[in-house]
């Protein structure tokens, strides 16, 4: 999860998030080079004595500053489109979880386990134990295995919500009357936190999401749901 004074993105826990971090660094380097070039041109303009202020023909320069931005946009667009299509791929998921947004809590349904359904509410400050995170911990966590493709079916019962886990690179809108889906494959066990990322009313900031990822062997041994 994020920590105080953090500048970069959270550590990746899925292949998609790893790709997003690489693309972020790639785009940031291009932006840095553009800013350096512009600042260098401004510095030369302010410090160089102008000896010729008349209008002159510079077709070569105009050709360069027309083609160069187009090349830069292509270098940014191609990896971006690749990641966009990767996020939409659904390759034979091992588990399917349905998430329903409410004002202001989440309902989860394990469709592969006889329709196991439970609600997930934020823990009030009076119920927090040592080590729990204020405004982020819930009473019932979503327990899932690592290294297994999971499909999330996301919808809403009242208003717009958004199911987001930054460390997994997930952010999918929950829309009333529509069923959106996203997939992820976690690469390491742990407890990962997220929140509703769509302004959904007065208690929008009190809709945390907690995923507890455990090894597949432990998950298959029996009920591990924190109900």
CSV table of C-alpha atoms in Angstrom, one decimal:
chain,number,residue,atom,x,y,z
A,1,UNK,CA,0.0,0.0,0.0
A,2,UNK,CA,1.0,3.6,-0.3
A,3,UNK,CA,3.1,5.2,2.5
A,4,UNK,CA,3.9,8.8,3.6
A,5,UNK,CA,5.9,10.9,1.2
A,6,UNK,CA,5.7,8.3,-1.5
A,7,UNK,CA,6.4,9.8,-4.9
A,8,UNK,CA,6.2,6.8,-7.3
A,9,UNK,CA,3.5,4.2,-7.9
A,10,UNK,CA,2.8,1.3,-5.5
A,11,UNK,CA,4.8,-1.9,-6.0
A,12,UNK,CA,3.2,-4.1,-8.7
A,13,UNK,CA,1.4,-7.3,-7.6
A,14,UNK,CA,0.2,-8.4,-11.0
A,15,UNK,CA,1.7,-8.5,-14.6
A,16,UNK,CA,-0.7,-5.8,-15.7
A,17,UNK,CA,0.5,-3.4,-13.0
A,18,UNK,CA,4.1,-4.2,-14.0
A,19,UNK,CA,3.3,-3.2,-17.6
A,20,UNK,CA,1.7,0.0,-16.4
A,21,UNK,CA,4.7,1.0,-14.3
A,22,UNK,CA,7.0,0.4,-17.3
A,23,UNK,CA,4.8,2.5,-19.5
A,24,UNK,CA,4.6,5.2,-16.9
A,25,UNK,CA,8.4,5.3,-16.8
A,26,UNK,CA,8.6,5.3,-20.6
A,27,UNK,CA,6.2,8.2,-21.0
A,28,UNK,CA,7.9,10.1,-18.1
A,29,UNK,CA,11.2,9.9,-19.9
A,30,UNK,CA,9.8,11.3,-23.1
A,31,UNK,CA,8.2,14.1,-21.2
A,32,UNK,CA,11.5,14.8,-19.4
A,33,UNK,CA,13.3,15.0,-22.8
A,34,UNK,CA,10.7,17.3,-24.2
A,35,UNK,CA,10.9,19.6,-21.2
A,36,UNK,CA,14.7,19.7,-21.3
A,37,UNK,CA,14.6,20.6,-25.0
A,38,UNK,CA,12.1,23.4,-24.5
A,39,UNK,CA,14.0,24.8,-21.6
A,40,UNK,CA,17.3,24.7,-23.5
A,41,UNK,CA,15.7,26.5,-26.4
A,42,UNK,CA,14.3,29.2,-24.1
A,43,UNK,CA,17.7,29.6,-22.4
A,44,UNK,CA,19.4,30.1,-25.8
A,45,UNK,CA,16.7,32.6,-26.8
A,46,UNK,CA,17.3,34.6,-23.6
A,47,UNK,CA,21.1,34.5,-23.6
A,48,UNK,CA,22.1,34.6,-27.3
A,49,UNK,CA,22.5,38.0,-29.0
A,50,UNK,CA,20.1,38.1,-31.9
A,51,UNK,CA,22.0,39.2,-35.1
A,52,UNK,CA,19.2,38.6,-37.6
A,53,UNK,CA,15.6,39.4,-36.8
A,54,UNK,CA,14.3,39.4,-40.4
A,55,UNK,CA,11.9,36.8,-41.7
A,56,UNK,CA,13.8,33.9,-43.2
A,57,UNK,CA,12.9,30.6,-44.9
A,58,UNK,CA,13.4,27.5,-42.8
A,59,UNK,CA,11.5,24.7,-44.4
A,60,UNK,CA,13.9,22.1,-43.0
A,61,UNK,CA,13.2,23.2,-39.4
A,62,UNK,CA,9.5,23.3,-40.0
A,63,UNK,CA,9.6,19.8,-41.4
A,64,UNK,CA,11.5,18.5,-38.4
A,65,UNK,CA,9.2,20.1,-35.8
A,66,UNK,CA,6.2,18.7,-37.6
A,67,UNK,CA,7.4,15.2,-38.0
A,68,UNK,CA,9.1,14.8,-34.6
A,69,UNK,CA,5.9,15.3,-32.5
A,70,UNK,CA,4.1,12.8,-34.7
A,71,UNK,CA,6.9,10.2,-34.0
A,72,UNK,CA,6.8,10.9,-30.3
A,73,UNK,CA,3.0,10.4,-30.3
A,74,UNK,CA,3.4,7.0,-32.0
A,75,UNK,CA,6.1,6.0,-29.5
A,76,UNK,CA,3.6,6.7,-26.7
A,77,UNK,CA,0.4,5.3,-28.4
A,78,UNK,CA,1.7,1.9,-29.4
A,79,UNK,CA,2.6,0.6,-25.9
A,80,UNK,CA,-0.5,2.3,-24.5
A,81,UNK,CA,-2.8,0.4,-26.9
A,82,UNK,CA,-0.9,-2.8,-26.2
A,83,UNK,CA,-1.6,-2.5,-22.5
A,84,UNK,CA,-5.2,-1.4,-23.1
A,85,UNK,CA,-5.9,-4.7,-25.0
A,86,UNK,CA,-4.1,-6.7,-22.4
A,87,UNK,CA,-6.4,-5.4,-19.7
A,88,UNK,CA,-9.5,-6.6,-21.7
A,89,UNK,CA,-8.3,-10.1,-22.1
A,90,UNK,CA,-10.2,-12.9,-20.3
A,91,UNK,CA,-8.2,-16.1,-20.6
A,92,UNK,CA,-10.1,-19.0,-18.9
A,93,UNK,CA,-10.3,-17.7,-15.3
A,94,UNK,CA,-10.1,-20.1,-12.4
A,95,UNK,CA,-12.4,-18.1,-10.1
A,96,UNK,CA,-15.2,-15.7,-10.7
A,97,UNK,CA,-16.2,-13.2,-8.0
A,98,UNK,CA,-19.1,-10.8,-8.3
A,99,UNK,CA,-18.9,-7.4,-6.6
A,100,UNK,CA,-21.9,-5.2,-6.1
A,101,UNK,CA,-21.5,-1.6,-5.0
A,102,UNK,CA,-24.0,-0.1,-2.5
A,103,UNK,CA,-24.2,3.2,-0.6
A,104,UNK,CA,-21.8,2.7,1.1
A,105,UNK,CA,-20.5,-0.9,1.2
A,106,UNK,CA,-19.6,-3.8,-1.1
A,107,UNK,CA,-21.3,-7.1,-1.5
A,108,UNK,CA,-19.3,-10.1,-2.8
A,109,UNK,CA,-20.5,-13.3,-4.3
A,110,UNK,CA,-18.3,-16.4,-4.8
A,111,UNK,CA,-20.2,-17.9,-7.8
A,112,UNK,CA,-18.0,-21.0,-7.9
A,113,UNK,CA,-18.7,-21.9,-4.2
A,114,UNK,CA,-22.4,-22.4,-4.1
A,115,UNK,CA,-23.3,-18.7,-4.2
A,116,UNK,CA,-21.5,-17.7,-1.1
A,117,UNK,CA,-22.5,-14.1,-0.5
A,118,UNK,CA,-21.4,-11.6,2.2
A,119,UNK,CA,-21.2,-7.9,2.8
A,120,UNK,CA,-18.0,-5.9,3.4
A,121,UNK,CA,-18.3,-2.8,5.6
A,122,UNK,CA,-15.6,-0.5,6.8
A,123,UNK,CA,-14.5,-1.1,10.3
A,124,UNK,CA,-15.5,1.8,12.7
A,125,UNK,CA,-12.7,3.3,14.7
A,126,UNK,CA,-14.0,1.7,17.9
A,127,UNK,CA,-13.6,-1.8,16.4
A,128,UNK,CA,-10.0,-1.4,15.1
A,129,UNK,CA,-7.4,-3.6,16.6
A,130,UNK,CA,-3.6,-2.9,16.9
A,131,UNK,CA,-2.2,-2.9,13.3
A,132,UNK,CA,-5.5,-2.2,11.6
A,133,UNK,CA,-5.6,0.7,9.2
A,134,UNK,CA,-8.2,3.5,9.8
A,135,UNK,CA,-10.7,4.0,7.0
A,136,UNK,CA,-9.1,1.1,5.0
A,137,UNK,CA,-9.9,-2.1,7.0
A,138,UNK,CA,-13.2,-4.0,6.6
A,139,UNK,CA,-15.0,-6.6,8.6
A,140,UNK,CA,-15.1,-9.2,5.8
A,141,UNK,CA,-12.1,-9.4,3.5
A,142,UNK,CA,-12.1,-11.0,0.0
A,143,UNK,CA,-9.9,-14.0,0.2
A,144,UNK,CA,-8.4,-15.2,-3.1
A,145,UNK,CA,-5.4,-17.4,-4.2
A,146,UNK,CA,-2.3,-16.1,-5.9
A,147,UNK,CA,-1.0,-17.3,-9.3
A,148,UNK,CA,-4.6,-18.1,-10.4
A,149,UNK,CA,-6.5,-16.0,-12.9
A,150,UNK,CA,-9.5,-14.4,-11.3
A,151,UNK,CA,-12.4,-12.7,-13.0
A,152,UNK,CA,-14.3,-9.9,-11.2
A,153,UNK,CA,-17.8,-9.1,-12.3
A,154,UNK,CA,-18.6,-5.6,-11.1
A,155,UNK,CA,-22.0,-3.8,-10.9
A,156,UNK,CA,-23.9,-1.4,-8.7
A,157,UNK,CA,-27.4,-1.4,-7.1
A,158,UNK,CA,-27.9,2.3,-6.7
A,159,UNK,CA,-25.4,4.9,-8.0
A,160,UNK,CA,-22.0,4.9,-9.8
A,161,UNK,CA,-19.1,3.3,-7.9
A,162,UNK,CA,-15.7,2.2,-8.9
A,163,UNK,CA,-13.8,-0.9,-7.7
A,164,UNK,CA,-10.1,-0.1,-7.6
A,165,UNK,CA,-7.0,-1.8,-6.2
A,166,UNK,CA,-4.0,0.3,-7.2
A,167,UNK,CA,-1.3,-2.4,-6.6
A,168,UNK,CA,-3.1,-4.8,-8.9
A,169,UNK,CA,-3.6,-2.1,-11.6
A,170,UNK,CA,-7.4,-2.5,-11.3
A,171,UNK,CA,-10.0,0.2,-11.7
A,172,UNK,CA,-13.4,-0.7,-13.0
A,173,UNK,CA,-16.7,1.3,-12.8
A,174,UNK,CA,-19.7,-0.3,-11.1
A,175,UNK,CA,-22.7,0.9,-13.1
A,176,UNK,CA,-26.4,0.2,-12.2
A,177,UNK,CA,-27.9,-2.1,-14.8
A,178,UNK,CA,-24.6,-3.0,-16.4
A,179,UNK,CA,-22.1,-5.8,-15.6
A,180,UNK,CA,-18.5,-4.9,-16.2
A,181,UNK,CA,-15.7,-7.5,-15.9
A,182,UNK,CA,-12.0,-7.4,-15.3
A,183,UNK,CA,-9.3,-10.0,-14.7
A,184,UNK,CA,-6.1,-10.2,-12.7
A,185,UNK,CA,-3.5,-12.7,-11.6
A,186,UNK,CA,-1.8,-11.9,-8.3
A,187,UNK,CA,1.9,-12.8,-8.2
A,188,UNK,CA,2.5,-12.7,-4.4
A,189,UNK,CA,0.5,-13.2,-1.2
A,190,UNK,CA,-0.4,-10.4,1.1
A,191,UNK,CA,-3.2,-8.0,2.1
A,192,UNK,CA,-3.9,-5.3,-0.5
A,193,UNK,CA,-6.1,-2.2,0.0
A,194,UNK,CA,-8.3,-0.1,-2.3
A,195,UNK,CA,-11.2,2.2,-2.2
A,196,UNK,CA,-14.2,3.3,-4.3
A,197,UNK,CA,-12.8,5.7,-6.9
A,198,UNK,CA,-16.0,7.3,-8.1
A,199,UNK,CA,-17.8,10.0,-6.1
A,200,UNK,CA,-20.9,8.2,-5.0
A,201,UNK,CA,-22.4,10.3,-2.2
A,202,UNK,CA,-21.8,11.6,1.3
A,203,UNK,CA,-19.9,8.5,2.5
A,204,UNK,CA,-17.9,7.9,-0.6
A,205,UNK,CA,-14.6,7.9,1.3
A,206,UNK,CA,-15.9,5.1,3.6
A,207,UNK,CA,-16.0,2.2,1.0
A,208,UNK,CA,-12.7,0.5,1.4
A,209,UNK,CA,-11.8,-2.7,-0.5
A,210,UNK,CA,-9.5,-5.3,1.1
A,211,UNK,CA,-8.1,-8.4,-0.8
A,212,UNK,CA,-6.3,-11.1,1.2
A,213,UNK,CA,-4.2,-13.2,-1.2
A,214,UNK,CA,-3.0,-16.5,0.0
A,215,UNK,CA,-1.2,-19.5,-1.7
A,216,UNK,CA,-3.4,-21.7,-3.8
A,217,UNK,CA,-2.7,-24.8,-1.7
A,218,UNK,CA,-3.9,-23.1,1.5
A,219,UNK,CA,-7.0,-21.8,-0.4
A,220,UNK,CA,-7.9,-25.3,-1.6
A,221,UNK,CA,-7.6,-26.8,1.9
A,222,UNK,CA,-10.9,-25.4,3.2
A,223,UNK,CA,-12.9,-22.4,4.1
A,224,UNK,CA,-10.6,-19.4,4.8
A,225,UNK,CA,-13.2,-16.7,4.4
A,226,UNK,CA,-13.0,-14.1,7.2
A,227,UNK,CA,-16.7,-14.1,7.9
